[in-house]
Short mmCIF file of N, CA and C in Angstrom, two decimals:
data_model
loop_
_atom_site.label_atom_id
_atom_site.label_comp_id
_atom_site.label_asym_id
_atom_site.label_seq_id
_atom_site.Cartn_x
_atom_site.Cartn_y
_atom_site.Cartn_z
N UNK A 1 -17.72 0.42 17.90
CA UNK A 1 -18.78 1.13 17.21
C UNK A 1 -18.75 0.84 15.71
N UNK A 2 -17.56 0.61 15.17
CA UNK A 2 -17.49 0.26 13.73
C UNK A 2 -18.13 -1.08 13.45
N UNK A 3 -18.03 -2.01 14.38
CA UNK A 3 -18.61 -3.34 14.15
C UNK A 3 -20.12 -3.25 13.98
N UNK A 4 -20.76 -2.29 14.66
CA UNK A 4 -22.18 -2.11 14.54
C UNK A 4 -22.59 -1.29 13.34
N UNK A 5 -21.60 -0.72 12.63
CA UNK A 5 -21.88 0.17 11.50
C UNK A 5 -21.07 -0.26 10.27
N UNK A 6 -21.07 -1.57 10.00
CA UNK A 6 -20.32 -2.11 8.86
C UNK A 6 -20.77 -1.51 7.53
N UNK A 7 -22.00 -1.07 7.44
CA UNK A 7 -22.48 -0.52 6.16
C UNK A 7 -21.70 0.78 5.76
N UNK A 8 -21.22 1.49 6.78
CA UNK A 8 -20.42 2.69 6.47
C UNK A 8 -19.14 2.27 5.77
N UNK A 9 -18.50 1.20 6.26
CA UNK A 9 -17.26 0.73 5.67
C UNK A 9 -17.51 0.11 4.30
N UNK A 10 -18.58 -0.66 4.18
CA UNK A 10 -18.90 -1.30 2.91
C UNK A 10 -19.21 -0.26 1.82
N UNK A 11 -19.94 0.77 2.19
CA UNK A 11 -20.33 1.79 1.24
C UNK A 11 -19.11 2.50 0.65
N UNK A 12 -18.05 2.61 1.43
CA UNK A 12 -16.84 3.30 1.01
C UNK A 12 -15.72 2.37 0.56
N UNK A 13 -16.06 1.10 0.35
CA UNK A 13 -15.12 0.08 -0.19
C UNK A 13 -13.85 -0.03 0.70
N UNK A 14 -14.08 -0.15 2.02
CA UNK A 14 -12.94 -0.31 2.94
C UNK A 14 -12.60 -1.76 3.03
N UNK A 15 -11.34 -2.09 2.71
CA UNK A 15 -10.83 -3.44 2.85
C UNK A 15 -10.41 -3.73 4.29
N UNK A 16 -9.62 -2.81 4.85
CA UNK A 16 -9.16 -2.93 6.24
C UNK A 16 -9.10 -1.54 6.86
N UNK A 17 -9.33 -1.48 8.16
CA UNK A 17 -9.24 -0.23 8.88
C UNK A 17 -8.57 -0.48 10.22
N UNK A 18 -7.73 0.45 10.64
CA UNK A 18 -7.00 0.33 11.89
C UNK A 18 -6.99 1.65 12.61
N UNK A 19 -7.14 1.62 13.92
CA UNK A 19 -7.08 2.80 14.75
C UNK A 19 -5.65 3.02 15.23
N UNK A 20 -5.20 4.27 15.21
CA UNK A 20 -3.90 4.60 15.81
C UNK A 20 -4.01 5.95 16.47
N UNK A 21 -2.96 6.36 17.12
CA UNK A 21 -2.95 7.66 17.79
C UNK A 21 -3.47 7.59 19.20
N UNK A 22 -3.89 8.73 19.73
CA UNK A 22 -4.26 8.83 21.13
C UNK A 22 -5.41 7.92 21.54
N UNK A 23 -6.39 7.73 20.64
CA UNK A 23 -7.49 6.86 20.98
C UNK A 23 -7.03 5.38 21.06
N UNK A 24 -6.14 4.98 20.20
CA UNK A 24 -5.63 3.62 20.22
C UNK A 24 -4.78 3.39 21.47
N UNK A 25 -4.12 4.42 21.94
CA UNK A 25 -3.31 4.29 23.13
C UNK A 25 -4.11 4.46 24.43
N UNK A 26 -5.40 4.85 24.26
CA UNK A 26 -6.26 5.06 25.42
C UNK A 26 -5.96 6.35 26.14
N UNK A 27 -5.41 7.35 25.40
CA UNK A 27 -5.05 8.62 26.05
C UNK A 27 -5.57 9.81 25.26
N UNK A 28 -6.83 9.80 24.83
CA UNK A 28 -7.33 10.95 24.09
C UNK A 28 -7.60 12.12 25.02
N UNK A 29 -7.51 13.31 24.45
CA UNK A 29 -7.89 14.54 25.17
C UNK A 29 -9.18 15.08 24.53
N UNK A 30 -9.73 16.13 25.08
CA UNK A 30 -10.93 16.70 24.48
C UNK A 30 -10.66 17.25 23.07
N UNK A 31 -9.40 17.62 22.77
CA UNK A 31 -9.07 18.13 21.46
C UNK A 31 -8.60 17.04 20.47
N UNK A 32 -8.49 15.80 20.93
CA UNK A 32 -7.99 14.73 20.09
C UNK A 32 -8.93 14.44 18.91
N UNK A 33 -8.33 14.24 17.75
CA UNK A 33 -9.10 13.68 16.64
C UNK A 33 -8.93 12.19 16.67
N UNK A 34 -9.65 11.50 15.80
CA UNK A 34 -9.57 10.04 15.77
C UNK A 34 -8.80 9.68 14.50
N UNK A 35 -7.72 8.92 14.67
CA UNK A 35 -6.84 8.61 13.53
C UNK A 35 -7.05 7.17 13.07
N UNK A 36 -7.24 7.00 11.76
CA UNK A 36 -7.43 5.70 11.19
C UNK A 36 -6.44 5.50 10.04
N UNK A 37 -5.91 4.29 9.95
CA UNK A 37 -5.18 3.84 8.77
C UNK A 37 -6.18 2.98 7.98
N UNK A 38 -6.41 3.34 6.71
CA UNK A 38 -7.46 2.69 5.94
C UNK A 38 -6.90 2.18 4.64
N UNK A 39 -7.17 0.90 4.33
CA UNK A 39 -6.86 0.35 3.02
C UNK A 39 -8.19 0.19 2.27
N UNK A 40 -8.31 0.82 1.12
CA UNK A 40 -9.52 0.79 0.35
C UNK A 40 -9.42 -0.27 -0.76
N UNK A 41 -10.56 -0.91 -1.07
CA UNK A 41 -10.62 -1.77 -2.24
C UNK A 41 -10.57 -0.92 -3.53
N UNK A 42 -11.26 0.22 -3.46
CA UNK A 42 -11.23 1.19 -4.56
C UNK A 42 -10.84 2.54 -3.92
N UNK A 43 -9.56 2.88 -4.00
CA UNK A 43 -9.07 4.10 -3.37
C UNK A 43 -9.38 5.37 -4.19
N UNK A 44 -10.66 5.74 -4.21
CA UNK A 44 -11.04 6.93 -4.94
C UNK A 44 -11.16 8.13 -4.00
N UNK A 45 -11.11 9.30 -4.61
CA UNK A 45 -11.26 10.54 -3.83
C UNK A 45 -12.58 10.54 -3.09
N UNK A 46 -13.66 10.11 -3.76
CA UNK A 46 -14.98 10.10 -3.15
C UNK A 46 -15.04 9.15 -1.96
N UNK A 47 -14.42 7.98 -2.06
CA UNK A 47 -14.41 7.04 -0.94
C UNK A 47 -13.59 7.59 0.22
N UNK A 48 -12.47 8.20 -0.08
CA UNK A 48 -11.59 8.76 0.98
C UNK A 48 -12.34 9.90 1.71
N UNK A 49 -12.82 10.88 0.96
CA UNK A 49 -13.50 12.00 1.58
C UNK A 49 -14.81 11.58 2.24
N UNK A 50 -15.56 10.71 1.57
CA UNK A 50 -16.83 10.26 2.11
C UNK A 50 -16.65 9.51 3.42
N UNK A 51 -15.61 8.65 3.49
CA UNK A 51 -15.38 7.90 4.75
C UNK A 51 -15.01 8.86 5.87
N UNK A 52 -14.17 9.83 5.57
CA UNK A 52 -13.80 10.82 6.60
C UNK A 52 -15.03 11.51 7.12
N UNK A 53 -15.91 11.93 6.24
CA UNK A 53 -17.15 12.62 6.62
C UNK A 53 -18.07 11.67 7.42
N UNK A 54 -18.26 10.44 6.90
CA UNK A 54 -19.13 9.46 7.56
C UNK A 54 -18.63 9.10 8.97
N UNK A 55 -17.32 8.87 9.11
CA UNK A 55 -16.80 8.53 10.43
C UNK A 55 -16.85 9.72 11.38
N UNK A 56 -16.67 10.92 10.84
CA UNK A 56 -16.79 12.12 11.69
C UNK A 56 -18.19 12.23 12.28
N UNK A 57 -19.20 11.98 11.43
CA UNK A 57 -20.59 12.00 11.91
C UNK A 57 -20.85 10.88 12.93
N UNK A 58 -20.35 9.71 12.62
CA UNK A 58 -20.57 8.55 13.49
C UNK A 58 -19.99 8.77 14.90
N UNK A 59 -18.75 9.31 14.95
CA UNK A 59 -18.08 9.46 16.23
C UNK A 59 -18.27 10.85 16.84
N UNK A 60 -18.77 11.82 16.07
CA UNK A 60 -18.92 13.15 16.58
C UNK A 60 -17.61 13.86 16.88
N UNK A 61 -16.57 13.47 16.15
CA UNK A 61 -15.23 14.02 16.31
C UNK A 61 -14.61 14.23 14.94
N UNK A 62 -13.56 15.08 14.89
CA UNK A 62 -12.76 15.15 13.68
C UNK A 62 -12.04 13.84 13.45
N UNK A 63 -11.98 13.41 12.21
CA UNK A 63 -11.34 12.16 11.85
C UNK A 63 -10.20 12.43 10.87
N UNK A 64 -9.06 11.80 11.10
CA UNK A 64 -7.94 11.85 10.17
C UNK A 64 -7.74 10.47 9.57
N UNK A 65 -7.63 10.41 8.25
CA UNK A 65 -7.41 9.14 7.57
C UNK A 65 -6.06 9.14 6.87
N UNK A 66 -5.34 8.06 7.08
CA UNK A 66 -4.07 7.83 6.43
C UNK A 66 -4.18 6.51 5.68
N UNK A 67 -3.62 6.44 4.50
CA UNK A 67 -3.61 5.20 3.72
C UNK A 67 -2.26 4.55 3.84
N UNK A 68 -2.11 3.27 3.51
CA UNK A 68 -0.80 2.63 3.53
C UNK A 68 0.20 3.38 2.64
N UNK A 69 -0.22 3.84 1.48
CA UNK A 69 0.68 4.63 0.66
C UNK A 69 1.11 5.91 1.33
N UNK A 70 0.16 6.52 2.04
CA UNK A 70 0.50 7.74 2.77
C UNK A 70 1.49 7.48 3.90
N UNK A 71 1.36 6.31 4.49
CA UNK A 71 2.29 5.95 5.57
C UNK A 71 3.69 5.75 5.02
N UNK A 72 3.78 5.22 3.79
CA UNK A 72 5.10 5.02 3.14
C UNK A 72 5.77 6.36 2.87
N UNK A 73 5.02 7.41 2.68
CA UNK A 73 5.61 8.70 2.32
C UNK A 73 6.08 9.51 3.55
N UNK A 74 5.72 9.04 4.74
CA UNK A 74 6.17 9.74 5.92
C UNK A 74 7.71 9.62 5.99
N UNK A 75 8.35 10.75 5.95
CA UNK A 75 9.82 10.74 5.85
C UNK A 75 10.51 10.44 7.16
N UNK A 76 9.90 10.75 8.25
CA UNK A 76 10.53 10.54 9.55
C UNK A 76 10.19 9.12 9.98
N UNK A 77 11.19 8.24 9.93
CA UNK A 77 10.99 6.81 10.20
C UNK A 77 10.41 6.60 11.58
N UNK A 78 10.84 7.35 12.56
CA UNK A 78 10.33 7.15 13.93
C UNK A 78 8.84 7.40 14.03
N UNK A 79 8.35 8.38 13.27
CA UNK A 79 6.90 8.66 13.28
C UNK A 79 6.14 7.52 12.63
N UNK A 80 6.61 7.07 11.47
CA UNK A 80 5.96 5.94 10.77
C UNK A 80 5.99 4.68 11.63
N UNK A 81 7.11 4.40 12.26
CA UNK A 81 7.23 3.23 13.10
C UNK A 81 6.30 3.33 14.31
N UNK A 82 6.16 4.54 14.88
CA UNK A 82 5.27 4.75 16.01
C UNK A 82 3.83 4.49 15.63
N UNK A 83 3.44 4.90 14.41
CA UNK A 83 2.07 4.63 13.94
C UNK A 83 1.87 3.13 13.78
N UNK A 84 2.83 2.46 13.17
CA UNK A 84 2.71 1.02 12.99
C UNK A 84 2.57 0.28 14.31
N UNK A 85 3.32 0.72 15.32
CA UNK A 85 3.28 0.06 16.61
C UNK A 85 1.96 0.30 17.33
N UNK A 86 1.31 1.43 17.05
CA UNK A 86 0.08 1.80 17.75
C UNK A 86 -1.19 1.34 17.06
N UNK A 87 -1.06 0.65 15.94
CA UNK A 87 -2.24 0.24 15.19
C UNK A 87 -3.07 -0.77 15.95
N UNK A 88 -4.36 -0.56 15.94
CA UNK A 88 -5.32 -1.51 16.51
C UNK A 88 -6.28 -1.84 15.40
N UNK A 89 -6.18 -3.05 14.85
CA UNK A 89 -7.00 -3.44 13.72
C UNK A 89 -8.41 -3.80 14.16
N UNK A 90 -9.37 -3.40 13.33
CA UNK A 90 -10.78 -3.73 13.62
C UNK A 90 -11.31 -4.67 12.60
#
C-alpha cells in the first residue's frame, strides 16, 4: 500500500521505512497497531507527527513510529534485537 502512496512518504521527508511487529510477522490481531521504523531526511516534529497521522488515515489503524535513534535508546537488548530481526523494508 505504501508503494501506491509514495507522496505520503515524500511529503514527510522519509528516507527509509520498515515494517516490524505483528504485521511484519504476519500475526496481527484486531487490536494490533502497525509498527514502522522510519529514517527521516529531515527529522522534525512536524514530519514525525504528520507521518504518524497520515499513515493512520491510510491504513485505518493506529500507527507507532520508531526512529533509528529511538531504537538505540531501547535498553533491553533482546527487544531491540527482536525489532531488528523483524524488519521488513519497503
